[in-house]
Amino acid sequence: VQLFVTCMADAVRPEIGEATVAVLEAQGVKVEFPAAQTCCGQPAYNAGYRSEARAVAAHFLNVFDATSGPVVTPSGSCAAMVHHGFADLFGNDPVQLRRAQAVAARTRELSQFLVHDLKVTNVGARFNGRITYHPSCHQLRGLGEGTAPLALLAQVAGAELVPLAGAEECCGFGGLFSVKLPQVSGEMVARKTANIDASGAAVCVTCDPGCLMNIAGRLQREQKAARCVHLAEVLSGSVQA
């Protein structure tokens, strides 16, 4: 597979990329990393800078169109951008649109690839403690993927998977939304961390580095005992209770 690590994971939480590679290799998957990759263009796209987003997306296509095999990413948000945002950006460019559709057909968020492509739910992970799950907006609504992460977490030995009140509510990150409307975003993430705390979980798991950064930062500022981690970190065994 080709690993699209995403700029957020690369710059803020590189351990997510390392954990993703560990999980895939444990399943016998050969992981390649196209070194020229940068961003999928989502920040510029969300901000309305379409020409800039198109340039970044075109670079993404140049990099991954030259590879073979599934493109796997530890971000539902970036996967949704490739699947939906690219089609919008290149809607008036038949040549680029065909390339975008071909790459999108190969692109999978990590849990999707494990569960739907490899047909694996038990990766041999262990976590002794209580966990809960926050489904990111792009993962749940953009990709329509609500079951694969939970199927994987349900098979983590020693873990007690508990429900999260208001799980499907946004954490308030929303990319540039949290920058443009910080007060609204702050109220949204405060509600999310309160629900995490009330669940009694030691860790809140998510599939998006952006949500993770937002929730983890708020938990830390509030001095909560719970942590927010990426699904790949739990599945790789790099997170302990």
Tab-separated table of C-alpha atoms in Angstrom:
chain	number	residue	atom	x	y	z
A	1	VAL	CA	0.000	0.000	0.000
A	2	GLN	CA	0.947	3.651	-0.334
A	3	LEU	CA	0.873	5.543	2.965
A	4	PHE	CA	-0.573	9.053	2.846
A	5	VAL	CA	0.455	10.176	6.310
A	6	THR	CA	-1.216	13.650	6.099
A	7	CYS	CA	0.381	16.961	7.009
A	8	MET	CA	-1.308	17.046	10.424
A	9	ALA	CA	0.134	13.708	11.496
A	10	ASP	CA	3.505	14.534	9.982
A	11	ALA	CA	3.817	17.922	11.684
A	12	VAL	CA	1.987	17.393	14.989
A	13	ARG	CA	1.720	13.675	15.809
A	14	PRO	CA	4.236	11.643	13.758
A	15	GLU	CA	3.677	8.703	16.095
A	16	ILE	CA	0.316	8.236	14.338
A	17	GLY	CA	2.141	7.503	11.095
A	18	GLU	CA	4.542	5.148	12.864
A	19	ALA	CA	1.649	3.298	14.500
A	20	THR	CA	-0.167	3.047	11.166
A	21	VAL	CA	2.870	1.425	9.557
A	22	ALA	CA	3.215	-0.970	12.510
A	23	VAL	CA	-0.438	-2.061	12.264
A	24	LEU	CA	-0.277	-2.606	8.514
A	25	GLU	CA	3.032	-4.484	8.597
A	26	ALA	CA	1.716	-6.731	11.362
A	27	GLN	CA	-0.949	-7.823	8.871
A	28	GLY	CA	1.698	-8.691	6.280
A	29	VAL	CA	1.161	-5.540	4.246
A	30	LYS	CA	4.136	-3.932	2.503
A	31	VAL	CA	4.022	-0.194	3.148
A	32	GLU	CA	5.565	2.318	0.752
A	33	PHE	CA	5.877	6.034	1.443
A	34	PRO	CA	5.978	8.394	-1.543
A	35	ALA	CA	8.444	11.000	-0.280
A	36	ALA	CA	7.134	13.830	-2.465
A	37	GLN	CA	3.705	13.856	-0.785
A	38	THR	CA	2.577	17.001	1.010
A	39	CYS	CA	-1.065	17.941	1.687
A	40	CYS	CA	-4.376	16.973	0.118
A	41	GLY	CA	-5.370	20.653	-0.108
A	42	GLN	CA	-8.215	20.523	2.365
A	43	PRO	CA	-7.260	23.632	4.436
A	44	ALA	CA	-7.249	25.871	1.365
A	45	TYR	CA	-10.375	24.167	0.012
A	46	ASN	CA	-12.309	24.706	3.239
A	47	ALA	CA	-11.238	28.350	3.303
A	48	GLY	CA	-12.560	28.933	-0.199
A	49	TYR	CA	-9.165	29.286	-1.888
A	50	ARG	CA	-10.062	27.008	-4.747
A	51	SER	CA	-7.172	27.762	-7.102
A	52	GLU	CA	-4.634	27.184	-4.328
A	53	ALA	CA	-6.431	24.008	-3.249
A	54	ARG	CA	-6.484	22.831	-6.864
A	55	ALA	CA	-2.713	23.274	-7.142
A	56	VAL	CA	-2.071	21.252	-3.985
A	57	ALA	CA	-4.561	18.570	-5.033
A	58	ALA	CA	-2.906	18.355	-8.452
A	59	HIS	CA	0.429	17.698	-6.765
A	60	PHE	CA	-1.226	14.977	-4.690
A	61	LEU	CA	-2.481	13.375	-7.909
A	62	ASN	CA	0.947	13.607	-9.521
A	63	VAL	CA	2.492	11.806	-6.560
A	64	PHE	CA	-0.034	9.038	-6.020
A	65	ASP	CA	-1.104	8.509	-9.624
A	66	ALA	CA	2.460	7.314	-10.238
A	67	THR	CA	2.083	4.567	-7.612
A	68	SER	CA	0.160	1.315	-7.465
A	69	GLY	CA	-1.972	-0.363	-4.823
A	70	PRO	CA	-4.333	1.107	-2.229
A	71	VAL	CA	-3.606	4.542	-0.775
A	72	VAL	CA	-4.109	4.237	2.981
A	73	THR	CA	-4.377	7.212	5.326
A	74	PRO	CA	-4.906	7.517	9.098
A	75	SER	CA	-7.373	10.349	8.554
A	76	GLY	CA	-11.036	10.098	7.645
A	77	SER	CA	-10.983	13.818	6.925
A	78	CYS	CA	-8.244	13.609	4.305
A	79	ALA	CA	-9.761	10.488	2.776
A	80	ALA	CA	-13.068	12.334	2.431
A	81	MET	CA	-11.263	15.204	0.724
A	82	VAL	CA	-9.779	12.854	-1.855
A	83	HIS	CA	-13.147	11.177	-2.435
A	84	HIS	CA	-15.341	14.275	-2.582
A	85	GLY	CA	-13.300	17.466	-2.617
A	86	PHE	CA	-11.190	16.462	-5.600
A	87	ALA	CA	-14.269	15.702	-7.700
A	88	ASP	CA	-15.525	19.206	-6.948
A	89	LEU	CA	-12.198	20.913	-7.621
A	90	PHE	CA	-11.654	19.179	-10.962
A	91	GLY	CA	-15.262	19.023	-12.113
A	92	ASN	CA	-14.516	21.211	-15.145
A	93	ASP	CA	-11.260	19.458	-16.058
A	94	PRO	CA	-12.061	16.056	-17.631
A	95	VAL	CA	-8.439	14.870	-17.672
A	96	GLN	CA	-7.738	15.740	-14.040
A	97	LEU	CA	-11.163	14.516	-13.002
A	98	ARG	CA	-10.438	11.055	-14.402
A	99	ARG	CA	-7.151	10.985	-12.514
A	100	ALA	CA	-8.868	12.148	-9.334
A	101	GLN	CA	-11.546	9.486	-9.624
A	102	ALA	CA	-8.949	6.784	-10.203
A	103	VAL	CA	-6.917	7.788	-7.144
A	104	ALA	CA	-10.062	8.194	-5.032
A	105	ALA	CA	-11.119	4.648	-5.942
A	106	ARG	CA	-7.849	3.429	-4.422
A	107	THR	CA	-7.945	5.607	-1.288
A	108	ARG	CA	-8.956	4.145	2.064
A	109	GLU	CA	-9.016	5.413	5.612
A	110	LEU	CA	-7.067	2.987	7.833
A	111	SER	CA	-9.999	1.288	9.557
A	112	GLN	CA	-11.807	0.913	6.226
A	113	PHE	CA	-8.803	-0.799	4.697
A	114	LEU	CA	-8.389	-3.200	7.619
A	115	VAL	CA	-12.048	-4.172	7.947
A	116	HIS	CA	-13.404	-3.957	4.401
A	117	ASP	CA	-10.337	-4.740	2.296
A	118	LEU	CA	-8.309	-7.080	4.508
A	119	LYS	CA	-11.413	-8.459	6.258
A	120	VAL	CA	-9.666	-8.116	9.625
A	121	THR	CA	-11.172	-6.926	12.897
A	122	ASN	CA	-8.827	-8.566	15.413
A	123	VAL	CA	-5.279	-7.299	14.913
A	124	GLY	CA	-4.012	-8.796	18.168
A	125	ALA	CA	-4.096	-5.535	20.113
A	126	ARG	CA	-4.432	-5.309	23.899
A	127	PHE	CA	-5.440	-2.442	26.169
A	128	ASN	CA	-6.294	-3.012	29.802
A	129	GLY	CA	-8.849	-0.350	30.540
A	130	ARG	CA	-11.952	1.487	29.502
A	131	ILE	CA	-12.068	3.152	26.082
A	132	THR	CA	-14.610	5.248	24.212
A	133	TYR	CA	-14.809	6.405	20.611
A	134	HIS	CA	-15.340	9.805	18.982
A	135	PRO	CA	-16.376	9.514	15.308
A	136	SER	CA	-15.096	12.512	13.373
A	137	CYS	CA	-17.579	14.370	11.176
A	138	HIS	CA	-15.735	13.631	7.931
A	139	GLN	CA	-15.283	9.970	8.824
A	140	LEU	CA	-18.910	9.478	9.767
A	141	ARG	CA	-20.696	11.714	7.289
A	142	GLY	CA	-18.131	12.327	4.560
A	143	LEU	CA	-17.048	8.710	4.204
A	144	GLY	CA	-20.189	7.184	5.678
A	145	GLU	CA	-17.975	5.024	7.884
A	146	GLY	CA	-19.345	4.431	11.356
A	147	THR	CA	-18.785	0.723	11.953
A	148	ALA	CA	-15.205	-0.208	11.029
A	149	PRO	CA	-13.447	1.614	13.904
A	150	LEU	CA	-15.885	0.175	16.441
A	151	ALA	CA	-15.454	-3.329	15.026
A	152	LEU	CA	-11.698	-3.041	15.534
A	153	LEU	CA	-11.983	-1.595	19.035
A	154	ALA	CA	-14.432	-4.312	20.070
A	155	GLN	CA	-11.711	-6.896	19.427
A	156	VAL	CA	-9.001	-5.217	21.521
A	157	ALA	CA	-8.215	-7.689	24.289
A	158	GLY	CA	-8.709	-6.389	27.820
A	159	ALA	CA	-10.505	-3.246	26.705
A	160	GLU	CA	-13.984	-2.249	27.814
A	161	LEU	CA	-15.605	-0.230	25.036
A	162	VAL	CA	-18.088	2.216	26.567
A	163	PRO	CA	-20.523	4.546	24.774
A	164	LEU	CA	-19.828	8.255	24.509
A	165	ALA	CA	-22.758	10.611	25.083
A	166	GLY	CA	-23.203	12.925	22.106
A	167	ALA	CA	-20.664	10.871	20.186
A	168	GLU	CA	-21.830	12.078	16.787
A	169	GLU	CA	-21.621	15.743	17.753
A	170	CYS	CA	-18.698	17.697	16.300
A	171	CYS	CA	-15.739	18.298	18.610
A	172	GLY	CA	-15.467	21.850	17.324
A	173	PHE	CA	-12.244	21.488	15.347
A	174	GLY	CA	-13.601	21.567	11.809
A	175	GLY	CA	-10.221	22.624	10.439
A	176	LEU	CA	-10.286	26.392	9.940
A	177	PHE	CA	-13.603	26.624	11.804
A	178	SER	CA	-11.716	26.427	15.102
A	179	VAL	CA	-9.445	29.270	13.960
A	180	LYS	CA	-12.171	31.550	12.606
A	181	LEU	CA	-14.678	30.942	15.421
A	182	PRO	CA	-12.557	29.985	18.440
A	183	GLN	CA	-15.180	30.805	21.060
A	184	VAL	CA	-17.833	28.631	19.427
A	185	SER	CA	-15.274	25.897	18.842
A	186	GLY	CA	-14.178	26.113	22.472
A	187	GLU	CA	-17.730	25.601	23.730
A	188	MET	CA	-18.168	22.598	21.444
A	189	VAL	CA	-14.979	20.854	22.541
A	190	ALA	CA	-15.778	21.614	26.200
A	191	ARG	CA	-19.016	19.676	25.805
A	192	LYS	CA	-17.098	16.843	24.154
A	193	THR	CA	-14.489	16.598	26.920
A	194	ALA	CA	-17.210	16.714	29.584
A	195	ASN	CA	-18.848	13.701	27.948
A	196	ILE	CA	-15.513	11.898	27.725
A	197	ASP	CA	-14.904	12.540	31.407
A	198	ALA	CA	-18.404	11.318	32.286
A	199	SER	CA	-17.825	8.070	30.369
A	200	GLY	CA	-15.083	7.062	32.762
A	201	ALA	CA	-12.860	6.036	29.869
A	202	ALA	CA	-9.099	6.186	30.233
A	203	VAL	CA	-8.756	7.042	26.554
A	204	CYS	CA	-10.951	8.503	23.842
A	205	VAL	CA	-10.113	7.054	20.444
A	206	THR	CA	-10.574	8.866	17.150
A	207	CYS	CA	-9.539	8.348	13.522
A	208	ASP	CA	-8.649	11.957	12.727
A	209	PRO	CA	-5.475	13.781	13.817
A	210	GLY	CA	-7.349	17.102	13.778
A	211	CYS	CA	-10.017	15.964	16.229
A	212	LEU	CA	-7.318	14.307	18.298
A	213	MET	CA	-5.297	17.512	18.589
A	214	ASN	CA	-8.366	19.544	19.530
A	215	ILE	CA	-9.754	17.107	22.096
A	216	ALA	CA	-6.366	16.200	23.584
A	217	GLY	CA	-5.492	19.872	24.013
A	218	ARG	CA	-8.729	20.603	25.836
A	219	LEU	CA	-8.389	17.540	28.089
A	220	GLN	CA	-4.887	18.639	29.004
A	221	ARG	CA	-5.903	22.231	29.735
A	222	GLU	CA	-8.761	20.989	31.900
A	223	GLN	CA	-6.355	18.595	33.634
A	224	LYS	CA	-8.626	15.649	32.918
A	225	ALA	CA	-7.349	12.136	33.516
A	226	ALA	CA	-8.533	10.868	30.125
A	227	ARG	CA	-6.346	11.069	27.015
A	228	CYS	CA	-7.264	11.265	23.346
A	229	VAL	CA	-5.367	8.886	21.065
A	230	HIS	CA	-5.527	7.680	17.485
A	231	LEU	CA	-7.024	4.322	16.587
A	232	ALA	CA	-3.696	3.251	15.077
A	233	GLU	CA	-1.962	3.851	18.404
A	234	VAL	CA	-4.358	1.528	20.223
A	235	LEU	CA	-4.162	-1.131	17.512
A	236	SER	CA	-0.362	-1.042	17.443
A	237	GLY	CA	-0.110	-1.466	21.215
A	238	SER	CA	1.754	1.818	21.647
A	239	VAL	CA	-0.846	3.152	24.108
A	240	GLN	CA	-1.033	1.730	27.592
A	241	ALA	CA	-3.592	2.364	30.336
